């Protein structure tokens, strides 16, 4: 009977790369929701109703659990097939040898019961010699049969070894494929979208956020101020931004140049009036 990883497998894999995904969630309630959803899918194949970042994280983790489960089912099926091929006795050979030996025993008994014809001793000696010769020939034939059986057993062992080597190679190929998928999952974790801002309407990937934060820190600016300003502006205007990374990156470049060119006594940092002028005059429609 074929194995099902939802019901027959007693465990499922949690990858270390998923730590970043759990940390990206907004609250411990969402983390708990995600964990229970993973157990429900791995154990019973259920897909709970989720929303927001929790749903995105679950879909990515579900794909990994399903991929590992299918690999486990295929491995069980291969092991079952190998078990069926090896260790089965060849009844035809054994039965054939047994019948031959029974015929040899019966023939020996018949020869033993035969009585020599004639009275003189010279007629008995050739018969005794012929019986001995017949027994030696039968013994040689039995030895040849034993040698043939041994050769057949050796051939069977060689076939089993070859099948085992093939199965080992297949397992190695599967391990390589699983490693590749893990690396893909690690790259996908970097591209997980998170919501930022006062109104949670600024969508950035972890990689984009870390890059912007590093650039802000290098010039003494605050990334949160940029995010909050854009979030409030979009909420007030009732708009949706499809590429906030590009807008914030442009603002950061302009502020960095202004700060570098400013005199030491002049005010440095985020000029809110400049943001209002920029927001009113800059055409944001090409980013939406």
Backbone as CSV, one residue per row, in Angstrom:
resi,resn,N_x,N_y,N_z,CA_x,CA_y,CA_z,C_x,C_y,C_z
1,UNK,0.849,-1.191,0.000,0.000,0.000,0.000,0.887,1.245,0.000
2,UNK,0.567,2.215,-0.854,1.390,3.420,-0.980,1.302,4.273,0.293
3,UNK,2.427,4.879,0.638,2.511,5.738,1.821,1.988,7.140,1.497
4,UNK,1.376,7.780,2.484,0.915,9.168,2.372,1.592,9.976,3.464
5,UNK,2.317,11.023,3.081,3.105,11.739,4.096,2.217,12.498,5.085
6,UNK,0.958,12.789,4.709,0.065,13.479,5.644,-0.306,12.580,6.821
7,UNK,-0.497,11.283,6.543,-0.985,10.375,7.589,0.085,9.422,8.105
8,UNK,1.046,9.024,7.258,2.022,7.995,7.645,3.335,8.572,8.175
9,UNK,3.745,9.740,7.691,4.998,10.342,8.150,4.770,11.024,9.497
10,UNK,5.623,10.723,10.461,5.429,11.230,11.817,6.082,12.584,12.060
11,UNK,6.780,13.138,11.071,7.499,14.395,11.277,7.536,15.183,9.977
12,UNK,7.807,16.477,10.101,8.053,17.314,8.929,9.158,18.293,9.262
13,UNK,9.805,18.846,8.242,11.013,19.646,8.386,10.688,21.123,8.619
14,UNK,11.375,21.722,9.615,11.369,23.176,9.811,12.775,23.681,9.492
15,UNK,12.904,24.572,8.525,14.202,25.046,8.073,14.647,26.273,8.874
16,UNK,15.970,26.387,9.052,16.517,27.521,9.797,16.260,28.850,9.089
17,UNK,16.176,28.788,7.754,15.936,30.018,6.997,14.582,30.636,7.317
18,UNK,13.662,29.847,7.855,12.336,30.367,8.143,12.323,31.304,9.350
19,UNK,13.420,31.370,10.081,13.454,32.253,11.257,13.199,33.708,10.851
20,UNK,13.782,34.129,9.720,13.573,35.505,9.250,12.105,35.754,8.923
21,UNK,11.423,34.743,8.386,10.012,34.901,8.030,9.166,35.066,9.290
22,UNK,9.440,34.249,10.324,8.698,34.380,11.573,8.943,35.751,12.213
23,UNK,10.184,36.218,12.179,10.495,37.517,12.772,9.858,38.670,12.009
24,UNK,9.557,38.454,10.728,8.959,39.514,9.925,7.484,39.732,10.243
25,UNK,6.842,38.761,10.911,5.426,38.913,11.243,5.254,39.981,12.322
26,UNK,4.095,40.612,12.346,3.876,41.782,13.206,3.640,41.439,14.663
27,UNK,3.100,40.280,14.959,2.745,39.960,16.342,2.927,38.479,16.615
28,UNK,2.944,38.156,17.916,3.065,36.751,18.318,1.811,35.961,17.963
29,UNK,0.660,36.644,17.855,-0.566,35.951,17.450,-0.436,35.442,16.017
30,UNK,0.147,36.245,15.141,0.338,35.805,13.763,1.322,34.646,13.688
31,UNK,2.350,34.680,14.534,3.322,33.572,14.566,2.632,32.287,15.006
32,UNK,1.817,32.386,16.065,1.086,31.200,16.519,0.125,30.679,15.473
33,UNK,-0.552,31.594,14.762,-1.450,31.201,13.680,-0.712,30.428,12.603
34,UNK,0.481,30.925,12.246,1.272,30.292,11.197,1.742,28.903,11.614
35,UNK,2.196,28.759,12.847,2.675,27.455,13.338,1.548,26.420,13.320
36,UNK,0.363,26.799,13.824,-0.760,25.859,13.840,-1.210,25.511,12.421
37,UNK,-1.105,26.470,11.504,-1.464,26.193,10.104,-0.503,25.180,9.493
38,UNK,0.791,25.285,9.826,1.771,24.325,9.308,1.488,22.916,9.820
39,UNK,1.156,22.793,11.112,0.841,21.473,11.659,-0.433,20.907,11.022
40,UNK,-1.435,21.757,10.805,-2.683,21.285,10.201,-2.458,20.767,8.792
41,UNK,-1.588,21.431,8.037,-1.342,20.968,6.672,-0.475,19.714,6.665
42,UNK,0.596,19.683,7.476,1.508,18.538,7.468,0.828,17.267,7.979
43,UNK,-0.089,17.408,8.951,-0.690,16.228,9.572,-1.966,15.778,8.873
44,UNK,-2.780,16.735,8.393,-4.087,16.378,7.829,-4.313,16.917,6.420
45,UNK,-3.359,17.680,5.888,-3.532,18.238,4.544,-4.503,19.403,4.497
46,UNK,-4.779,20.047,5.638,-5.730,21.152,5.684,-5.034,22.471,5.358
47,UNK,-5.752,23.379,4.706,-5.236,24.717,4.391,-6.120,25.747,5.093
48,UNK,-5.700,26.246,6.263,-6.525,27.207,7.008,-6.651,28.531,6.273
49,UNK,-7.652,29.308,6.653,-7.858,30.631,6.071,-6.956,31.641,6.782
50,UNK,-6.039,32.234,6.043,-5.108,33.224,6.583,-5.172,34.477,5.726
51,UNK,-4.511,35.524,6.190,-4.519,36.777,5.437,-3.212,37.521,5.668
52,UNK,-2.921,38.474,4.769,-1.751,39.326,4.930,-0.436,38.578,4.835
53,UNK,0.527,39.034,5.644,1.854,38.422,5.635,1.838,36.975,6.092
54,UNK,0.899,36.606,6.974,0.806,35.221,7.445,0.467,34.280,6.297
55,UNK,-0.415,34.706,5.406,-0.803,33.866,4.270,0.369,33.670,3.320
56,UNK,1.118,34.761,3.054,2.269,34.658,2.152,3.306,33.692,2.720
57,UNK,3.585,33.828,4.030,4.576,32.948,4.660,4.117,31.497,4.625
58,UNK,2.813,31.251,4.876,2.300,29.874,4.881,2.420,29.237,3.500
59,UNK,2.094,29.977,2.449,2.153,29.413,1.098,3.569,28.968,0.748
60,UNK,4.557,29.775,1.141,5.935,29.415,0.835,6.370,28.181,1.638
61,UNK,6.011,28.133,2.938,6.402,26.991,3.774,5.638,25.731,3.372
62,UNK,4.376,25.892,2.954,3.594,24.734,2.530,4.229,24.050,1.329
63,UNK,4.757,24.859,0.400,5.397,24.271,-0.776,6.600,23.415,-0.375
64,UNK,7.377,23.883,0.608,8.540,23.109,1.062,8.111,21.817,1.742
65,UNK,7.054,21.868,2.584,6.568,20.673,3.271,6.044,19.647,2.262
66,UNK,5.316,20.123,1.259,4.776,19.215,0.242,5.895,18.571,-0.567
67,UNK,6.932,19.362,-0.905,8.049,18.811,-1.679,8.781,17.730,-0.878
68,UNK,9.035,17.989,0.417,9.712,16.995,1.252,8.836,15.750,1.425
69,UNK,7.511,15.948,1.548,6.617,14.814,1.734,6.578,13.904,0.522
70,UNK,6.548,14.489,-0.674,6.535,13.680,-1.901,7.839,12.896,-2.036
71,UNK,8.964,13.538,-1.694,10.247,12.834,-1.741,10.250,11.654,-0.769
72,UNK,9.636,11.829,0.414,9.555,10.740,1.405,8.706,9.588,0.860
73,UNK,7.576,9.898,0.202,6.721,8.846,-0.358,7.456,8.052,-1.431
74,UNK,8.191,8.754,-2.299,8.929,8.051,-3.360,10.016,7.157,-2.781
75,UNK,10.685,7.626,-1.729,11.730,6.817,-1.098,11.129,5.549,-0.485
76,UNK,9.966,5.666,0.167,9.303,4.482,0.730,8.911,3.493,-0.360
77,UNK,8.429,4.024,-1.481,8.028,3.146,-2.574,9.226,2.393,-3.148
78,UNK,10.367,3.072,-3.298,11.563,2.421,-3.820,12.062,1.343,-2.875
79,UNK,12.054,1.632,-1.581,12.510,0.621,-0.610,11.593,-0.605,-0.625
80,UNK,10.298,-0.358,-0.807,9.367,-1.489,-0.878,9.650,-2.365,-2.093
81,UNK,9.955,-1.733,-3.239,10.270,-2.491,-4.447,11.562,-3.291,-4.274
82,UNK,12.563,-2.678,-3.650,13.828,-3.394,-3.418,13.613,-4.590,-2.503
83,UNK,12.744,-4.442,-1.511,12.465,-5.555,-0.610,11.789,-6.712,-1.318
84,UNK,10.964,-6.384,-2.327,10.302,-7.446,-3.079,11.273,-8.184,-3.994
85,UNK,12.273,-7.473,-4.535,13.217,-8.102,-5.461,14.207,-9.021,-4.745
86,UNK,14.697,-8.638,-3.603,15.749,-9.397,-2.929,15.202,-10.439,-1.966
87,UNK,15.973,-11.563,-1.764,15.655,-12.546,-0.743,14.600,-13.570,-1.118
88,UNK,14.093,-13.565,-2.325,13.065,-14.539,-2.718,13.734,-15.803,-3.278
89,UNK,13.491,-16.996,-2.726,14.146,-18.237,-3.200,13.603,-18.674,-4.551
90,UNK,14.451,-19.295,-5.346,14.053,-19.834,-6.649,13.556,-21.263,-6.463
91,UNK,12.234,-21.429,-6.420,11.642,-22.732,-6.107,11.886,-23.750,-7.225
92,UNK,11.938,-23.257,-8.484,12.103,-24.184,-9.602,13.438,-24.911,-9.517
93,UNK,14.516,-24.163,-9.185,15.835,-24.789,-9.095,15.889,-25.802,-7.970
94,UNK,15.340,-25.366,-6.780,15.432,-26.254,-5.634,14.602,-27.521,-5.858
95,UNK,13.419,-27.359,-6.445,12.563,-28.531,-6.669,13.182,-29.461,-7.706
96,UNK,13.817,-28.857,-8.743,14.448,-29.681,-9.774,15.593,-30.499,-9.213
97,UNK,16.396,-29.891,-8.380,17.516,-30.617,-7.780,17.025,-31.732,-6.868
98,UNK,15.946,-31.451,-6.152,15.410,-32.463,-5.232,14.907,-33.679,-5.999
99,UNK,14.218,-33.434,-7.122,13.714,-34.565,-7.914,14.865,-35.398,-8.480
100,UNK,15.917,-34.717,-8.919,17.051,-35.435,-9.491,17.690,-36.354,-8.444
101,UNK,17.831,-35.768,-7.217,18.466,-36.561,-6.154,17.588,-37.751,-5.788
102,UNK,16.263,-37.543,-5.833,15.361,-38.669,-5.520,15.500,-39.768,-6.566
103,UNK,15.635,-39.350,-7.857,15.822,-40.354,-8.901,17.138,-41.100,-8.713
104,UNK,18.187,-40.371,-8.327,19.483,-41.029,-8.108,19.400,-42.033,-6.969
105,UNK,18.693,-41.667,-5.888,18.563,-42.577,-4.742,17.788,-43.831,-5.132
106,UNK,16.701,-43.626,-5.923,15.903,-44.781,-6.357,16.719,-45.705,-7.247
107,UNK,17.525,-45.100,-8.146,18.351,-45.921,-9.036,19.390,-46.701,-8.239
108,UNK,19.955,-46.104,-7.227,20.950,-46.788,-6.385,20.317,-47.968,-5.675
109,UNK,19.075,-47.800,-5.193,18.399,-48.898,-4.488,18.125,-50.070,-5.435
110,UNK,17.739,-49.722,-6.696,17.488,-50.790,-7.663,18.766,-51.563,-7.976
111,UNK,19.861,-50.849,-8.115,21.129,-51.509,-8.413,21.588,-52.393,-7.263
112,UNK,21.292,-51.959,-6.043,21.716,-52.741,-4.871,20.951,-54.048,-4.783
113,UNK,19.670,-54.053,-5.224,18.863,-55.258,-5.127,19.147,-56.259,-6.256
114,UNK,19.835,-55.828,-7.331,20.122,-56.743,-8.433,21.091,-57.850,-7.984
115,UNK,20.867,-59.019,-8.470,21.732,-60.154,-8.147,22.496,-60.547,-9.394
116,UNK,23.744,-60.961,-9.243,24.546,-61.336,-10.412,24.011,-62.611,-11.044
117,UNK,24.048,-62.670,-12.375,23.658,-63.872,-13.090,24.894,-64.731,-13.363
118,UNK,24.795,-65.973,-13.177,25.934,-66.868,-13.368,26.459,-67.400,-12.053
119,UNK,27.295,-68.417,-12.110,27.750,-69.084,-10.901,29.163,-68.678,-10.550
120,UNK,30.018,-68.495,-11.566,31.432,-68.273,-11.276,31.669,-66.854,-10.785
121,UNK,32.838,-66.663,-10.134,33.200,-65.356,-9.556,33.601,-64.371,-10.628
122,UNK,34.033,-64.899,-11.815,34.491,-63.974,-12.849,33.355,-63.131,-13.393
123,UNK,32.077,-63.635,-13.366,30.930,-62.852,-13.851,30.526,-61.773,-12.868
124,UNK,30.787,-61.974,-11.553,30.388,-60.992,-10.549,31.315,-59.794,-10.520
125,UNK,32.606,-59.981,-10.799,33.564,-58.877,-10.673,33.281,-57.743,-11.651
126,UNK,33.007,-58.033,-12.949,32.699,-56.923,-13.852,31.470,-56.148,-13.411
127,UNK,30.412,-56.835,-12.875,29.209,-56.144,-12.448,29.502,-55.228,-11.282
128,UNK,30.299,-55.686,-10.318,30.669,-54.843,-9.172,31.430,-53.623,-9.642
129,UNK,32.295,-53.813,-10.655,33.061,-52.695,-11.192,32.144,-51.681,-11.875
130,UNK,31.151,-52.186,-12.648,30.226,-51.275,-13.350,29.365,-50.494,-12.362
131,UNK,28.929,-51.137,-11.240,28.148,-50.417,-10.232,28.960,-49.292,-9.594
132,UNK,30.233,-49.573,-9.302,31.091,-48.537,-8.707,31.272,-47.370,-9.665
133,UNK,31.430,-47.707,-10.967,31.614,-46.655,-11.968,30.360,-45.780,-12.071
134,UNK,29.156,-46.443,-11.993,27.911,-45.690,-12.073,27.764,-44.744,-10.880
135,UNK,28.116,-45.253,-9.682,28.025,-44.405,-8.490,28.948,-43.199,-8.589
136,UNK,30.173,-43.408,-9.121,31.120,-42.291,-9.232,30.628,-41.255,-10.230
137,UNK,29.992,-41.713,-11.339,29.463,-40.774,-12.318,28.325,-39.942,-11.713
138,UNK,27.450,-40.610,-10.950,26.350,-39.883,-10.311,26.869,-38.875,-9.285
139,UNK,27.944,-39.266,-8.576,28.528,-38.342,-7.593,29.093,-37.100,-8.277
140,UNK,29.757,-37.332,-9.451,30.290,-36.196,-10.200,29.166,-35.293,-10.683
141,UNK,28.077,-35.915,-11.159,26.944,-35.121,-11.636,26.339,-34.295,-10.504
142,UNK,26.248,-34.911,-9.308,25.717,-34.164,-8.151,26.619,-32.980,-7.806
143,UNK,27.954,-33.185,-7.887,28.884,-32.084,-7.610,28.701,-30.953,-8.614
144,UNK,28.497,-31.331,-9.915,28.288,-30.292,-10.937,27.017,-29.498,-10.650
145,UNK,25.954,-30.222,-10.207,24.702,-29.525,-9.884,24.895,-28.543,-8.740
146,UNK,25.674,-28.967,-7.748,25.944,-28.070,-6.610,26.707,-26.833,-7.076
147,UNK,27.714,-27.063,-7.962,28.479,-25.916,-8.485,27.577,-24.952,-9.250
148,UNK,26.638,-25.505,-10.048,25.714,-24.645,-10.802,24.846,-23.818,-9.852
149,UNK,24.372,-24.483,-8.763,23.556,-23.744,-7.791,24.346,-22.615,-7.140
150,UNK,25.613,-22.885,-6.815,26.452,-21.849,-6.190,26.639,-20.684,-7.143
151,UNK,26.884,-21.007,-8.448,27.049,-19.925,-9.432,25.780,-19.091,-9.549
152,UNK,24.613,-19.767,-9.533,23.348,-19.020,-9.610,23.179,-18.097,-8.401
153,UNK,23.552,-18.586,-7.211,23.458,-17.741,-6.011,24.375,-16.532,-6.121
154,UNK,25.576,-16.749,-6.688,26.501,-15.618,-6.864,25.915,-14.584,-7.811
155,UNK,25.313,-15.067,-8.913,24.694,-14.139,-9.870,23.565,-13.352,-9.209
156,UNK,22.791,-14.042,-8.359,21.701,-13.350,-7.665,22.239,-12.268,-6.735
157,UNK,23.326,-12.579,-5.996,23.936,-11.581,-5.103,24.440,-10.376,-5.889
158,UNK,25.038,-10.641,-7.071,25.549,-9.528,-7.896,24.405,-8.629,-8.351
159,UNK,23.281,-9.266,-8.765,22.126,-8.471,-9.200,21.591,-7.611,-8.065
160,UNK,21.519,-8.195,-6.861,21.030,-7.432,-5.699,21.951,-6.258,-5.404
161,UNK,23.287,-6.482,-5.479,24.246,-5.398,-5.238,24.078,-4.281,-6.259
162,UNK,23.855,-4.665,-7.533,23.663,-3.635,-8.566,22.407,-2.809,-8.297
163,UNK,21.320,-3.495,-7.908,20.086,-2.773,-7.607,20.276,-1.822,-6.426
164,UNK,21.032,-2.300,-5.405,21.293,-1.445,-4.236,22.095,-0.214,-4.625
165,UNK,23.111,-0.392,-5.493,23.917,0.751,-5.947,23.063,1.759,-6.708
166,UNK,22.148,1.240,-7.552,21.272,2.152,-8.299,20.382,2.950,-7.356
167,UNK,19.839,2.265,-6.330,18.991,2.973,-5.367,19.779,4.033,-4.614
168,UNK,21.051,3.716,-4.268,21.890,4.688,-3.566,22.140,5.922,-4.426
169,UNK,22.401,5.700,-5.720,22.607,6.841,-6.628,21.358,7.699,-6.730
170,UNK,20.185,7.048,-6.784,18.939,7.814,-6.846,18.744,8.652,-5.592
171,UNK,19.072,8.058,-4.417,18.942,8.814,-3.163,19.870,10.025,-3.152
172,UNK,21.097,9.853,-3.692,22.032,10.979,-3.739,21.498,12.091,-4.646
173,UNK,20.925,11.691,-5.784,20.349,12.702,-6.690,19.210,13.449,-6.018
174,UNK,18.397,12.741,-5.264,17.295,13.407,-4.565,17.800,14.365,-3.500
175,UNK,18.877,13.944,-2.781,19.456,14.835,-1.773,19.976,16.115,-2.413
176,UNK,20.603,15.976,-3.594,21.090,17.178,-4.284,19.933,18.082,-4.686
177,UNK,18.856,17.469,-5.166,17.692,18.265,-5.570,17.081,18.995,-4.380
178,UNK,17.044,18.309,-3.208,16.503,18.947,-2.005,17.387,20.107,-1.566
179,UNK,18.723,19.944,-1.665,19.640,21.033,-1.317,19.424,22.247,-2.215
180,UNK,19.199,21.994,-3.511,18.945,23.110,-4.430,17.669,23.849,-4.051
181,UNK,16.637,23.082,-3.675,15.380,23.708,-3.294,15.537,24.531,-2.019
182,UNK,16.384,24.041,-1.087,16.622,24.798,0.142,17.289,26.133,-0.161
183,UNK,18.243,26.112,-1.105,18.898,27.363,-1.479,17.915,28.324,-2.129
184,UNK,16.993,27.763,-2.936,15.965,28.614,-3.540,15.078,29.229,-2.464
185,UNK,14.734,28.415,-1.432,13.899,28.935,-0.355,14.606,30.055,0.401
186,UNK,15.942,29.912,0.566,16.701,30.968,1.243,16.646,32.269,0.450
187,UNK,16.744,32.155,-0.891,16.640,33.353,-1.721,15.244,33.941,-1.676
188,UNK,14.214,33.058,-1.594,12.841,33.546,-1.531,12.572,34.283,-0.226
189,UNK,13.223,33.828,0.876,13.023,34.486,2.164,13.459,35.947,2.122
190,UNK,14.508,36.230,1.343,14.965,37.615,1.228,13.968,38.483,0.489
191,UNK,13.143,37.868,-0.365,12.194,38.639,-1.164,10.793,38.651,-0.551
192,UNK,10.647,38.227,0.704,9.340,38.262,1.366,8.930,39.715,1.592
193,UNK,7.717,40.070,1.197,7.246,41.452,1.296,6.687,41.696,2.691
194,UNK,7.078,42.837,3.288,6.602,43.246,4.599,5.943,44.613,4.492
195,UNK,5.010,44.885,5.383,4.306,46.171,5.381,4.907,47.091,6.442
196,UNK,5.121,48.355,6.089,5.715,49.344,6.983,4.847,50.602,6.979
197,UNK,5.218,51.513,7.845,4.532,52.789,7.895,3.412,52.818,8.919
198,UNK,2.924,54.024,9.212,1.851,54.198,10.190,0.583,53.465,9.770
199,UNK,0.315,53.467,8.489,-0.914,52.857,7.969,-0.652,51.513,7.286
200,UNK,0.552,50.971,7.442,0.906,49.662,6.881,0.665,49.592,5.371
201,UNK,0.953,50.685,4.686,0.705,50.739,3.238,1.995,50.879,2.435
202,UNK,3.154,50.762,3.095,4.444,50.800,2.409,4.976,49.371,2.359
203,UNK,5.030,48.767,1.176,5.415,47.369,1.012,6.852,47.290,0.503
204,UNK,7.732,46.709,1.311,9.138,46.547,0.968,9.573,45.121,1.285
205,UNK,10.492,44.592,0.488,11.085,43.294,0.829,12.154,43.490,1.906
206,UNK,12.528,42.398,2.535,13.559,42.472,3.577,14.871,42.993,3.011
207,UNK,15.199,42.577,1.800,16.438,43.025,1.175,16.398,44.523,0.883
208,UNK,15.262,45.021,0.387,15.132,46.453,0.106,15.209,47.277,1.389
209,UNK,14.526,46.817,2.426,14.526,47.557,3.692,15.933,47.635,4.286
210,UNK,16.644,46.524,4.275,17.990,46.507,4.840,18.936,47.419,4.052
211,UNK,18.777,47.445,2.732,19.628,48.313,1.915,19.371,49.783,2.218
212,UNK,18.087,50.174,2.272,17.749,51.569,2.571,18.201,51.967,3.966
213,UNK,18.037,51.069,4.927,18.449,51.374,6.298,19.961,51.566,6.381
214,UNK,20.720,50.758,5.646,22.175,50.891,5.644,22.589,52.228,5.025
215,UNK,21.926,52.621,3.946,22.254,53.900,3.300,21.906,55.075,4.198
216,UNK,20.762,55.016,4.878,20.380,56.089,5.808,21.364,56.204,6.964
217,UNK,21.777,55.057,7.498,22.701,55.080,8.635,24.049,55.675,8.245
218,UNK,24.462,55.423,6.996,25.773,55.916,6.565,25.826,57.443,6.454
219,UNK,24.673,58.078,6.231,24.656,59.546,6.107,23.938,60.210,7.270
220,UNK,23.574,59.441,8.301,22.967,60.004,9.495,21.510,60.381,9.326
221,UNK,20.768,59.684,8.477,19.354,59.959,8.269,18.513,58.812,8.820
222,UNK,17.201,59.067,8.964,16.297,58.069,9.548,15.384,57.508,8.475
223,UNK,15.447,56.192,8.280,14.585,55.556,7.294,13.125,55.602,7.728
224,UNK,12.872,55.517,9.038,11.500,55.522,9.527,10.789,56.827,9.200
225,UNK,11.531,57.929,9.191,10.910,59.213,8.873,10.456,59.245,7.418
226,UNK,11.260,58.685,6.527,10.855,58.612,5.126,9.608,57.744,4.965
227,UNK,9.632,56.567,5.615,8.506,55.646,5.499,7.231,56.268,6.060
228,UNK,7.335,56.895,7.229,6.156,57.510,7.847,5.601,58.632,6.976
229,UNK,6.495,59.453,6.412,6.046,60.569,5.577,5.300,60.070,4.340
230,UNK,5.865,59.063,3.655,5.216,58.527,2.464,3.919,57.809,2.816
231,UNK,3.909,57.091,3.947,2.711,56.379,4.382,1.572,57.353,4.649
232,UNK,1.866,58.466,5.365,0.841,59.455,5.679,0.336,60.154,4.413
233,UNK,1.261,60.449,3.490,0.874,61.134,2.256,-0.052,60.265,1.413
234,UNK,0.282,58.972,1.269,-0.551,58.062,0.491,-1.921,57.885,1.133
235,UNK,-1.953,57.802,2.471,-3.224,57.629,3.179,-4.108,58.860,3.008
236,UNK,-3.485,60.048,3.097,-4.256,61.292,2.956,-4.814,61.435,1.539
237,UNK,-4.007,61.103,0.549,-4.444,61.251,-0.840,-5.293,60.060,-1.314
238,UNK,-5.360,58.991,-0.520,-6.132,57.822,-0.926,-5.517,57.083,-2.094
239,UNK,-4.191,57.036,-2.132,-3.509,56.386,-3.244,-2.779,55.130,-2.780
240,UNK,-2.342,54.348,-3.771,-1.576,53.123,-3.498,-0.279,53.159,-4.299
241,UNK,0.835,52.961,-3.639,2.152,53.039,-4.283,2.637,51.631,-4.625
242,UNK,3.004,51.415,-5.882,3.476,50.091,-6.308,4.987,49.927,-6.198
243,UNK,5.722,51.049,-6.074,7.182,50.962,-5.980,7.710,51.977,-4.962
244,UNK,7.411,51.761,-3.681,7.881,52.712,-2.666,9.403,52.731,-2.539
245,UNK,10.055,51.622,-2.876,11.507,51.576,-2.774,12.150,52.632,-3.678
246,UNK,11.646,52.766,-4.881,12.219,53.734,-5.823,12.015,55.169,-5.349
247,UNK,10.827,55.453,-4.787,10.547,56.811,-4.315,11.444,57.160,-3.127
248,UNK,11.502,56.258,-2.136,12.322,56.536,-0.944,13.792,56.618,-1.321
249,UNK,14.236,55.774,-2.256,15.633,55.824,-2.694,15.952,57.174,-3.338
250,UNK,15.002,57.716,-4.145,15.227,59.030,-4.753,15.279,60.133,-3.720
251,UNK,14.375,60.067,-2.732,14.408,61.069,-1.666,15.717,61.001,-0.894
252,UNK,16.173,59.786,-0.627,17.408,59.606,0.133,18.607,60.159,-0.627
253,UNK,18.645,59.945,-1.939,19.748,60.494,-2.739,19.759,62.022,-2.699
254,UNK,18.580,62.619,-2.850,18.499,64.082,-2.823,18.903,64.640,-1.472
255,UNK,18.409,64.025,-0.378,18.759,64.504,0.962,20.240,64.322,1.261
256,UNK,20.814,63.229,0.742,22.244,62.997,0.971,23.073,64.087,0.297
257,UNK,22.671,64.461,-0.941,23.396,65.525,-1.636,23.228,66.855,-0.926
258,UNK,21.996,67.163,-0.469,21.738,68.414,0.252,22.518,68.462,1.554
259,UNK,22.584,67.346,2.234,23.290,67.325,3.512,24.789,67.473,3.317
260,UNK,25.317,66.878,2.243,26.742,66.993,1.967,27.109,68.418,1.583
261,UNK,26.211,69.097,0.841,26.493,70.454,0.388,26.169,71.511,1.444
262,UNK,25.419,71.162,2.495,25.010,72.149,3.503,26.196,72.590,4.360
263,UNK,26.100,73.836,4.869,27.142,74.353,5.760,27.000,73.715,7.130
264,UNK,28.066,73.742,7.959,27.998,73.094,9.276,26.932,73.680,10.189
265,UNK,26.672,75.043,10.083,25.722,75.658,10.991,24.294,75.530,10.496
266,UNK,24.104,75.160,9.266,22.754,75.052,8.747,22.074,73.782,9.266
267,UNK,20.756,73.845,9.278,19.982,72.720,9.788,20.089,71.538,8.841
268,UNK,20.370,70.389,9.384,20.497,69.170,8.590,19.371,68.204,8.949
269,UNK,19.046,67.292,8.033,18.045,66.277,8.325,16.869,66.355,7.376
270,UNK,15.709,66.008,7.874,14.512,65.897,7.053,13.731,67.201,7.085
271,UNK,13.647,67.913,5.965,12.911,69.167,5.853,11.493,68.840,5.398
272,UNK,10.513,68.984,6.324,9.151,68.586,6.013,8.528,69.478,4.951
273,UNK,8.868,70.757,4.963,8.306,71.645,3.938,8.802,71.245,2.552
274,UNK,10.041,70.839,2.487,10.573,70.377,1.187,9.827,69.145,0.691
275,UNK,9.451,68.230,1.643,8.690,67.052,1.255,7.326,67.426,0.702
276,UNK,6.665,68.432,1.336,5.359,68.872,0.825,5.484,69.418,-0.584
277,UNK,6.504,70.283,-0.805,6.699,70.831,-2.148,7.011,69.717,-3.148
278,UNK,7.848,68.798,-2.720,8.231,67.708,-3.627,7.029,66.817,-3.977
279,UNK,6.192,66.524,-2.937,5.031,65.667,-3.146,4.002,66.332,-4.049
280,UNK,3.858,67.654,-3.933,2.864,68.354,-4.744,3.319,68.501,-6.197
281,UNK,4.619,68.664,-6.401,5.119,68.931,-7.747,5.612,67.674,-8.478
282,UNK,5.896,66.644,-7.736,6.450,65.433,-8.355,5.316,64.526,-8.826
283,UNK,5.433,64.029,-10.022,4.396,63.185,-10.613,4.599,61.741,-10.154
284,UNK,3.749,61.319,-9.204,3.856,59.954,-8.666,3.086,58.929,-9.488
285,UNK,2.323,59.397,-10.469,1.466,58.451,-11.195,2.255,57.400,-11.950
286,UNK,3.483,57.712,-12.351,4.256,56.725,-13.110,4.735,55.569,-12.248
287,UNK,4.629,55.722,-10.914,5.030,54.638,-10.027,3.857,53.760,-9.605
288,UNK,2.629,54.105,-9.945,1.457,53.388,-9.483,0.877,52.540,-10.592
